[in-house]
Short mmCIF file of C-alpha atoms in Angstrom, two decimals:
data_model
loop_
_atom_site.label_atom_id
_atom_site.label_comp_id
_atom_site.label_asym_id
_atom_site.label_seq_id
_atom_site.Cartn_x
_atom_site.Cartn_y
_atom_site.Cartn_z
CA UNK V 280 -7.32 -34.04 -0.85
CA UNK V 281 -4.19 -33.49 1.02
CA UNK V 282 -4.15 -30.47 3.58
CA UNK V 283 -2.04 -27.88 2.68
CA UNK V 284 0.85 -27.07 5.19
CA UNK V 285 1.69 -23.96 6.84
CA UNK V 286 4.94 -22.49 7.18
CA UNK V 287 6.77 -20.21 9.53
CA UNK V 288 9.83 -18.77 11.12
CA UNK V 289 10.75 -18.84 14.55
CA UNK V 290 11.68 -16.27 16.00
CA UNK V 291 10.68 -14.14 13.25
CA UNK V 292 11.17 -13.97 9.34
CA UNK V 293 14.24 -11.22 9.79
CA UNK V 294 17.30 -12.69 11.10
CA UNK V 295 20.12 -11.18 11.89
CA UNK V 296 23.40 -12.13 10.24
CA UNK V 297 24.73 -15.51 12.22
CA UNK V 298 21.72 -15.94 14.93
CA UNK V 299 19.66 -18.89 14.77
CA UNK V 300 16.44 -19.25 13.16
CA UNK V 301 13.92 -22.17 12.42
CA UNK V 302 11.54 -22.81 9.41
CA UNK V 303 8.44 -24.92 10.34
CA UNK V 304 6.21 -27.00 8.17
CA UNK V 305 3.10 -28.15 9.79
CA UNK V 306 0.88 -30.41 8.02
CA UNK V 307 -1.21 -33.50 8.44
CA UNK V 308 -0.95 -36.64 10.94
CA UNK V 309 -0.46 -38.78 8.17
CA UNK V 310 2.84 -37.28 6.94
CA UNK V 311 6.14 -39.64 6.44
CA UNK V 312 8.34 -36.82 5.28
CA UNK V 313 8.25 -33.24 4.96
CA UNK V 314 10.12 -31.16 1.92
CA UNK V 315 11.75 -27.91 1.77
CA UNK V 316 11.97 -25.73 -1.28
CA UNK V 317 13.77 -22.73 -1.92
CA UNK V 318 13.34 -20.49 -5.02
CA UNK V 319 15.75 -21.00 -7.44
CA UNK V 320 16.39 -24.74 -6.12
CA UNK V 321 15.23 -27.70 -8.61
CA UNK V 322 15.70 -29.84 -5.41
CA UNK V 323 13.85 -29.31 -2.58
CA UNK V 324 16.35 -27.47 -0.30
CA UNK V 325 15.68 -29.80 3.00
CA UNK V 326 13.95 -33.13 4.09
CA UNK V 327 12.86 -33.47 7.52
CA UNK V 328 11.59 -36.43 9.26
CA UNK V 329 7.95 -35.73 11.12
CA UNK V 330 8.86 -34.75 15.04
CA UNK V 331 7.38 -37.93 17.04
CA UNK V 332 4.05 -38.21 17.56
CA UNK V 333 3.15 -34.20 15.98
CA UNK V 334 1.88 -32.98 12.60
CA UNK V 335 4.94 -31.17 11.84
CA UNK V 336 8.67 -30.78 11.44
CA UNK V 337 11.35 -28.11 11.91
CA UNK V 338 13.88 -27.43 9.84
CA UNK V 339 17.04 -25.77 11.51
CA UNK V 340 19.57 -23.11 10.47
CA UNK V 341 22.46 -22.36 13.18
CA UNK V 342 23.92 -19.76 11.88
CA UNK V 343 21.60 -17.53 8.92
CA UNK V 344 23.91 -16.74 6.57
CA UNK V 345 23.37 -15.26 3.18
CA UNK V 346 22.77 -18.09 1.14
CA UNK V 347 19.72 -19.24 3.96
CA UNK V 348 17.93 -15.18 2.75
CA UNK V 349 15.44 -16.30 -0.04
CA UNK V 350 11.64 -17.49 -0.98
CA UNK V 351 10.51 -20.69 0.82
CA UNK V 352 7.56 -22.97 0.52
CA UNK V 353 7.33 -26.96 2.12
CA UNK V 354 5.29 -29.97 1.21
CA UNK V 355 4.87 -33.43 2.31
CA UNK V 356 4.40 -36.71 1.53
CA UNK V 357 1.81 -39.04 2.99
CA UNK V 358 1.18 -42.63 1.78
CA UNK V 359 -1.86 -40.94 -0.55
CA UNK V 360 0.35 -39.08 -2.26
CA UNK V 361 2.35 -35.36 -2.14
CA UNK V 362 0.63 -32.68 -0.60
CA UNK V 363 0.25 -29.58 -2.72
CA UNK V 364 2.78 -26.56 -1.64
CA UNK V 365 2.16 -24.17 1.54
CA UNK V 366 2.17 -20.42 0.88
CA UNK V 367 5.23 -18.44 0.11
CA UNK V 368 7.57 -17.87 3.76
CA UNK V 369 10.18 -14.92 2.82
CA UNK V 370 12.85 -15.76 5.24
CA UNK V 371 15.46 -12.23 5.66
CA UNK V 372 18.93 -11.94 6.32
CA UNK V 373 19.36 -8.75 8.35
CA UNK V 374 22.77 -6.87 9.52
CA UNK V 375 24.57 -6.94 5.98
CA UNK V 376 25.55 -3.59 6.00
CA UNK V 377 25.58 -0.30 7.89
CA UNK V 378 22.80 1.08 9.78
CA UNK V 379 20.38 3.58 8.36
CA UNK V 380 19.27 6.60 10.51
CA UNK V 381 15.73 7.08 11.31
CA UNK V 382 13.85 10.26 12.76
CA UNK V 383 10.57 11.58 13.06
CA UNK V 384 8.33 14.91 12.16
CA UNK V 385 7.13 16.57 13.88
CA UNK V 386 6.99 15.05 17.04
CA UNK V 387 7.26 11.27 17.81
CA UNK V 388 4.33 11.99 20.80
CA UNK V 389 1.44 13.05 18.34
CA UNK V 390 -2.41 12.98 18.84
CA UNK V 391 -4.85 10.29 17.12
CA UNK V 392 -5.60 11.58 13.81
CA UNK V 393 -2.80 13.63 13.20
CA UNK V 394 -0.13 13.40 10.23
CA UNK V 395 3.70 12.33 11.19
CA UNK V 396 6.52 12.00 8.57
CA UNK V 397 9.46 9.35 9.26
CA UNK V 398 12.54 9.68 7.41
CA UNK V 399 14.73 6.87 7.00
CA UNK V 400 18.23 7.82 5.47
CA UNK V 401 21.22 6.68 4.36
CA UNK V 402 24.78 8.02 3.23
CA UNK V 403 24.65 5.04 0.98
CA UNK V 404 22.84 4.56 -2.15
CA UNK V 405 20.25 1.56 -1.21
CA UNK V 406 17.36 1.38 -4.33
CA UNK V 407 14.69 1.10 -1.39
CA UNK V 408 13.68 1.28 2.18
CA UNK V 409 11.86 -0.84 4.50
CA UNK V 410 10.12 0.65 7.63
CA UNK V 411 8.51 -1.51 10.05
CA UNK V 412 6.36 -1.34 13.50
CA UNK V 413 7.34 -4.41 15.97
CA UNK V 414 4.66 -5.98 17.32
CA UNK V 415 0.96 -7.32 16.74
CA UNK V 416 0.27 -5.56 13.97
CA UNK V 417 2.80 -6.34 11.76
CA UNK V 418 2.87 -2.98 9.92
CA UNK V 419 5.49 -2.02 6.89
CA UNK V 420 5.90 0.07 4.35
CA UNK V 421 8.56 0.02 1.73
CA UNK V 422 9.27 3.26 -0.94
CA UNK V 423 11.96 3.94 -3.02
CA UNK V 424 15.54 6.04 -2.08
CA UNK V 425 15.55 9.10 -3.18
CA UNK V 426 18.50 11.51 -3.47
CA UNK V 427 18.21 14.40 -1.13
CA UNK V 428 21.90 15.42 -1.14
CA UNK V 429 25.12 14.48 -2.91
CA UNK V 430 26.13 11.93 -0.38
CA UNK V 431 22.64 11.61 1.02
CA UNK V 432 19.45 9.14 0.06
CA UNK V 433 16.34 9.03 2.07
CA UNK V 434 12.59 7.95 1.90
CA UNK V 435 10.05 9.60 4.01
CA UNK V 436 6.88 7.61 4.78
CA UNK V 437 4.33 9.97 5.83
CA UNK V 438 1.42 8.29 7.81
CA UNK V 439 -1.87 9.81 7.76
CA UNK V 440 -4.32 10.05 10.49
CA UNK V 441 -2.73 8.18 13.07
CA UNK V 442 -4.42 5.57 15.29
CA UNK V 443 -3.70 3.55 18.45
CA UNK V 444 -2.77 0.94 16.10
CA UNK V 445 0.79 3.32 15.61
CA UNK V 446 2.02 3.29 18.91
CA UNK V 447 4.71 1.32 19.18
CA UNK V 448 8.54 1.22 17.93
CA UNK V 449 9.63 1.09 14.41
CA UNK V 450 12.75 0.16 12.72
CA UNK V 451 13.81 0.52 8.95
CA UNK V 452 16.13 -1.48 6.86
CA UNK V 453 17.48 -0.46 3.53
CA UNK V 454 18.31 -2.88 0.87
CA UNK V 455 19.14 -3.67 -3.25
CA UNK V 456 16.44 -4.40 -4.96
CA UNK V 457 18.52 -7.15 -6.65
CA UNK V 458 18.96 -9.04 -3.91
CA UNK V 459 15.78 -8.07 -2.08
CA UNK V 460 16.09 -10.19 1.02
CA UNK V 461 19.40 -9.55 2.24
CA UNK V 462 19.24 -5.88 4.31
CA UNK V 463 21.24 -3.64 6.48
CA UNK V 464 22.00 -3.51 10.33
CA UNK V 465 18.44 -2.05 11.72
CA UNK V 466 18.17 1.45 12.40
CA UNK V 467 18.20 2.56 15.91
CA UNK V 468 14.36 2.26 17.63
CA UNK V 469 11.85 5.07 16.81
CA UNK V 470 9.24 4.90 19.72
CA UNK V 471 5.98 6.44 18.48
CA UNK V 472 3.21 7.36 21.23
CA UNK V 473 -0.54 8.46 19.78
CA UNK V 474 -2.89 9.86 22.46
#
């Protein structure tokens, strides 16, 4: 029984438009060759040498374009055989089109257990929003546009009870759901402080 590998994206799994980014299989010692596969590809998308003397191999993108934005998953080979597929890495293309606006209500300085609404809004008609905290907690949420004017669309994420765990900044994205993984420019930062 082959170990599965793990994969991940440095410097993050939301690139913007023509910056760097990495993809990162890491599986066993006794590897000869690691595979890339992206959804969508009978092929596997990449094949990558081990890096000497590690468990692992990197797989490089100079510039993310839109064609990069997709589903990933890597295996490798080993002289006992393939190893079976590493969970799903959802690699994002960020920056494709214009900026949302973000804002908060009531206050973005609230007390711990209290109720705060963020509206993320757009004067174009994305099918959905993304809103996320940076940091160690990894946080999003994702809801549907809705039409608030006639050249408006919003969606207003309303989180309940807030915790130290919401302190921090958030951004939101908005995005087709067709093409799912390419989104706009980031909003500007929304610092939120919980006391």
């Amino acid at each position: 029984n082959l170990p599965k590998p793990i994969i991940w994206a440095e410097p993050r799994s939301a690139i913007v438009i023509h910056t760097p980014v990495t993809i990162w299989c890491q599986g066993s010692w006794e590897a000869v060759e690691y595979l890339l596969h992206k959804e969508g590809n009978k092929d596997p998308w990449d094949r990558q040498l081990p890096l000497e003397q590690k468990n692992k191999a990197k797989f490089r993108f100079e510039h993310m374009l839109k064609g990069f934005a997709g589903i990933y998953k890597c295996y490798y080979r080993s002289p006992a055989g393939l190893s079976e597929c590493s969970d799903i890495l959802v690699l994002t293309l960020t920056g494709a089109y214009v900026q949302p606006s973000l804002s908060v209500w009531p206050s973005s300085a609230v007390t711990s257990g209290e109720s705060i609404t963020i509206q993320c809004s757009s004067s174009l008609r994305f099918d959905r929003f993304t809103l996320i905290q940076d940091g160690k907690y990894n946080l999003s949420w994702t809801l549907d546009s809705q039409q608030h004017a006639k050249m408006s669309f919003q969606a207003r994420f309303v989180l309940g009870s807030v915790t130290a765990n919401h302190n921090g900044t958030f951004r939101c994205y908005d995005y087709f759901k067709n093409i799912p993984q390419i989104w706009s420019t980031s909003s500007n930062p929304l610092d939120i402080l919980v006391s």
